[in-house]
Coordinates of C-alpha atoms and ligand atoms in Angstrom, one line a residue:
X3 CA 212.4 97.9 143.7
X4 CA 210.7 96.7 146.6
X5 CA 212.6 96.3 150.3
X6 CA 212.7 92.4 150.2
X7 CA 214.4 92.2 146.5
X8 CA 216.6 95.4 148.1
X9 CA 217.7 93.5 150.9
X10 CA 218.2 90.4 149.0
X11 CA 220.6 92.3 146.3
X12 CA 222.2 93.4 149.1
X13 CA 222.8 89.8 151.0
X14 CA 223.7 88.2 147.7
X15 CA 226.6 91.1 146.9
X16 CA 228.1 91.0 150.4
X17 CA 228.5 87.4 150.6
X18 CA 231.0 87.5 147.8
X19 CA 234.6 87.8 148.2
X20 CA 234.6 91.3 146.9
X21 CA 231.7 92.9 147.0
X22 CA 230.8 95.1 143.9
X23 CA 234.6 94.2 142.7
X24 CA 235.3 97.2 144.9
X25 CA 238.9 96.2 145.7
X26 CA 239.5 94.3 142.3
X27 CA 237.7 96.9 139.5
X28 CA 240.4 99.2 138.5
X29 CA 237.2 101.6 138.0
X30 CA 235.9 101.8 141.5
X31 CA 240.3 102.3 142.4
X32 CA 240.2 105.2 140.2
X33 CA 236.7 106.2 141.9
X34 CA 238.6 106.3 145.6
X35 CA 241.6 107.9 143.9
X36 CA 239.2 110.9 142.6
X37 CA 237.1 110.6 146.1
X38 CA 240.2 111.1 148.0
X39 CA 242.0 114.4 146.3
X40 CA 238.1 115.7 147.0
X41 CA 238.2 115.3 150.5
X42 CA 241.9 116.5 150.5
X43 CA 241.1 119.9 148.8
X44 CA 239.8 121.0 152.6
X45 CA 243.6 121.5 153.3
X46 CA 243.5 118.1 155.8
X47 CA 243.3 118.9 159.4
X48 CA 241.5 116.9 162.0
X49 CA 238.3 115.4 160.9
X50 CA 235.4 113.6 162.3
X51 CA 234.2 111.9 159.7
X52 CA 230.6 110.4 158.5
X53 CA 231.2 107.4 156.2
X54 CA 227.6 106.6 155.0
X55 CA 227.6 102.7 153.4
X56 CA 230.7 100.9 153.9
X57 CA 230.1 97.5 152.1
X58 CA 233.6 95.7 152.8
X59 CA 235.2 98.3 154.1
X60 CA 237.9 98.9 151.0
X61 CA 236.8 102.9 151.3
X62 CA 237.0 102.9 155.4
X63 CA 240.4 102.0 154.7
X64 CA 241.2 104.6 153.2
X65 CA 239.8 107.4 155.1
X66 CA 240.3 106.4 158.7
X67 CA 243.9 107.7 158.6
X68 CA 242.8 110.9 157.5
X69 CA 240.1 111.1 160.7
X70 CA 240.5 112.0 164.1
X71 CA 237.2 110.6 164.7
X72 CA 235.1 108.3 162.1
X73 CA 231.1 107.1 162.3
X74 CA 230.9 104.2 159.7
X75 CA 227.1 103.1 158.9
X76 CA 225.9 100.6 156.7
X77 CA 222.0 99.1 157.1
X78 CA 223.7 95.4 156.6
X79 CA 225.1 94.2 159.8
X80 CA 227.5 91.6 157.3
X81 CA 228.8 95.1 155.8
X82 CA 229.4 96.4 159.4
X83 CA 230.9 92.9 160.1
X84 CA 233.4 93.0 157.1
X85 CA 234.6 96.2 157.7
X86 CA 234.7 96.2 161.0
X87 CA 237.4 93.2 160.5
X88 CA 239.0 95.0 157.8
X89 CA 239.9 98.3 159.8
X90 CA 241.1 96.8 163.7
X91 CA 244.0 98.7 163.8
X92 CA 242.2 101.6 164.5
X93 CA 240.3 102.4 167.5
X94 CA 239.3 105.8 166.1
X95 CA 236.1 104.4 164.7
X96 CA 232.8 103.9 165.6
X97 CA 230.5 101.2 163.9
X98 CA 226.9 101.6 163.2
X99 CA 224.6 99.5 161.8
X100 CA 221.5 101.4 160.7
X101 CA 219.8 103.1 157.4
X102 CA 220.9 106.4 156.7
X103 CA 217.5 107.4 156.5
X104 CA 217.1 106.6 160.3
X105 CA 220.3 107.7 161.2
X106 CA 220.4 110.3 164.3
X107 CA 223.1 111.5 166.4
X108 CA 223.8 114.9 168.1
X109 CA 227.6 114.9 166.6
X110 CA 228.3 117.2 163.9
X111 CA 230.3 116.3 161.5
X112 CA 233.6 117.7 159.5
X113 CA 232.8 115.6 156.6
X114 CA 229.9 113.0 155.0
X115 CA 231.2 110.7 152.2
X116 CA 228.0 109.0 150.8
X117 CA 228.6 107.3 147.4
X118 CA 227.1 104.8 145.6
X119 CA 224.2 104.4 148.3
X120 CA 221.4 107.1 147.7
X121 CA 219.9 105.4 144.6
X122 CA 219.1 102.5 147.5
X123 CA 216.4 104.5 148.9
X124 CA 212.6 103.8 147.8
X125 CA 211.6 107.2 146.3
X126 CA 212.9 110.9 145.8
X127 CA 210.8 112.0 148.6
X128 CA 212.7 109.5 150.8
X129 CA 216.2 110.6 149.3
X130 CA 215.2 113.9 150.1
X131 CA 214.0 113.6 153.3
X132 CA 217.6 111.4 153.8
X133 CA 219.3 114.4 152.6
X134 CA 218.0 116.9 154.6
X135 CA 218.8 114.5 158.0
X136 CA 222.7 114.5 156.3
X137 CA 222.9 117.9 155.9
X138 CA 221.5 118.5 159.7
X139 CA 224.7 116.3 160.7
X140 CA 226.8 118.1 158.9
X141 CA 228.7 120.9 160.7
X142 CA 229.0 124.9 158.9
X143 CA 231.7 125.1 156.3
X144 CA 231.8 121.2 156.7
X145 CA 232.3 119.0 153.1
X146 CA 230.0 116.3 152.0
X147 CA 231.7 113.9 148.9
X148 CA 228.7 112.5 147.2
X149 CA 229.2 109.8 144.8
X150 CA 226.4 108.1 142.2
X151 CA 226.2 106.4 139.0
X152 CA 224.2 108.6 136.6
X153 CA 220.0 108.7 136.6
X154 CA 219.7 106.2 133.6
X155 CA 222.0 103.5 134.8
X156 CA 220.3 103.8 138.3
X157 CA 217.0 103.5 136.5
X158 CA 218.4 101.0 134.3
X159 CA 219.4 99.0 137.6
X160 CA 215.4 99.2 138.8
X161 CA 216.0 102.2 141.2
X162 CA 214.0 105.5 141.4
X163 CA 217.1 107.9 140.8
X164 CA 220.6 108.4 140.4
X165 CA 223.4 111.3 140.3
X166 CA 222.1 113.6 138.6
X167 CA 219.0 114.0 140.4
X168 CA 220.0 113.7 143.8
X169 CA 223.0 116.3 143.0
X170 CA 219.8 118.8 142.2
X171 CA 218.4 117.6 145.9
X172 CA 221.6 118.6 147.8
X173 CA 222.3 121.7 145.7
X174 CA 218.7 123.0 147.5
X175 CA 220.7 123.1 151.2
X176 CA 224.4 123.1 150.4
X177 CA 227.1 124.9 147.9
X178 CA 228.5 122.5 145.3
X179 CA 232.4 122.9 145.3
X180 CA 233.8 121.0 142.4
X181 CA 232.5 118.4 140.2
X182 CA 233.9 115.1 138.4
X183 CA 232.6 112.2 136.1
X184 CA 234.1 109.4 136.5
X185 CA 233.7 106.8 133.4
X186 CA 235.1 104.4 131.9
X187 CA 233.9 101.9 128.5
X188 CA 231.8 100.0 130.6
X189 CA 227.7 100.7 130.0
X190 CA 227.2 100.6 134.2
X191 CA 230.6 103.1 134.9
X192 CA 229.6 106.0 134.7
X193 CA 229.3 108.0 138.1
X194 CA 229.5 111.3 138.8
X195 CA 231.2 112.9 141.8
X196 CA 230.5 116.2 144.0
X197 CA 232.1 118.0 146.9
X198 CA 229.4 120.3 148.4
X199 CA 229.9 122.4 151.1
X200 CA 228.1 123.2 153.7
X201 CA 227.7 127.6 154.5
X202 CA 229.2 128.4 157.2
X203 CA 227.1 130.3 160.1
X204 CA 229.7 133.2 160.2
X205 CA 230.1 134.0 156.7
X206 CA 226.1 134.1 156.7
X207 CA 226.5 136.6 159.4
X208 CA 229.2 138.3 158.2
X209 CA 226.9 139.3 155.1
X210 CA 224.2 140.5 157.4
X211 CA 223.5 144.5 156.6
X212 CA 225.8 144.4 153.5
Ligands
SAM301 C1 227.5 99.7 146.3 S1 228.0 99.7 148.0 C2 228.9 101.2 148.1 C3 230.1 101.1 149.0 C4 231.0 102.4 149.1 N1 230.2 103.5 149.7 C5 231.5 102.8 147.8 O1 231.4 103.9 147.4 O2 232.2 101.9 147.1 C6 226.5 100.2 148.8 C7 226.5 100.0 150.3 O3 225.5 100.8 150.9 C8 224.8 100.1 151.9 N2 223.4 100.7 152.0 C9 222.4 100.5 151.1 N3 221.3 101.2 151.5 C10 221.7 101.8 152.7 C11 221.0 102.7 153.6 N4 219.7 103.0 153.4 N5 221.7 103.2 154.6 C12 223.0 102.8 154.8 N6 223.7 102.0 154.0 C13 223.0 101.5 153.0 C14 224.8 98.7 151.4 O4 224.5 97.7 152.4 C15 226.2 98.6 150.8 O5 227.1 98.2 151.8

């Protein structure tokens, strides 16, 4: 797909009233609901978040009261603009507007949810050059929630790649946790959802001479 029809797909989708029938779609619900008992598997505690692709917001929602702290990026300023509407109440969050591929900040974080975003990059080589700057961002023993539709719907949909083959990219750097697909009747649902972890520097150490 090349950038212009990209950004166009993108323009078009976030100018409806629900964008990718994310609030409406009993589907992408359930998605959240699964995305959610991930994340809470850490045992809670304070977080600073990564959200990575926001869209409308209807995720943001739902993970800003479980953050002390919470970076939202999207690379469409409307997506920043919805959200950013969406979620006033809090004052915990911080809006970027930027493509996670540029994406650079000295903060590490507790946790990275990036779903349904990856397969938006040009190539593999740029998803895994994407990945890597993620995984830089992401503290030791912190939890990235990855989310994608499967390789063959992705390539069905004109992109490069999907779940399956960025899940093989992140398992290269970081320890996948637990594992879900997420389907329903519906040719294009059919995602698949992973909670890596990231080592942690003193269990690496703690194995040193053992
Ligand atoms: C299908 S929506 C997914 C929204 C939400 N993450 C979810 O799981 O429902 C994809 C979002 O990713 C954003 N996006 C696409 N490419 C991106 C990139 N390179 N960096 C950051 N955001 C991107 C789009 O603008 C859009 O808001």
């Amino acid at each position: 797909m090349t950038l212009d029809a990209y950004h166009q797909l993108l323009e078009r989708e976030l100018a409806a009233d629900d964008p990718w029938s994310l609030d409406g779609s009993s589907f992408e619900q359930a998605r959240y609901a699964e995305m959610l008992r991930m994340l809470r598997c850490n045992g809670g505690g304070a977080l600073s978040a990564l959200e990575v692709g926001c869209a409308a917001g209807a995720f943001t929602e739902m993970l800003a009261p479980l953050c002390v702290r919470l970076t939202v990026l999207d690379v469409m300023p409307q997506a920043i603009e919805r959200a950013r509407l969406r979620a006033t109440k809090w004052s915990h969050i911080t809006w970027v507007t930027c493509g996670i591929q540029r994406f650079s900040t000295d903060e590490q974080f507790d946790l990275i949810v990036v779903a349904e975003v990856l397969y938006y990059l040009k190539d593999v080589a740029e998803m895994q050059a994407t990945i890597r700057n993620m995984v830089r961002m992401l503290a030791p023993g912190g939890t990235l929630i990855f989310g994608s539709a499967r390789d063959q719907i992705c390539q069905r949909w004109g992109h490069a790649a999907g779940a399956e083959t960025v899940i093989a990219l992140f398992n290269e750097s970081l320890s996948e946790v637990d594992r879900l697909n997420c389907h329903s009747g519906s040719a294009n649902e059919d995602c698949l959802i992973v909670r890596f972890r990231k080592p942690d520097d003193s269990s690496e150490q703690s194995n040193v001479g053992h």
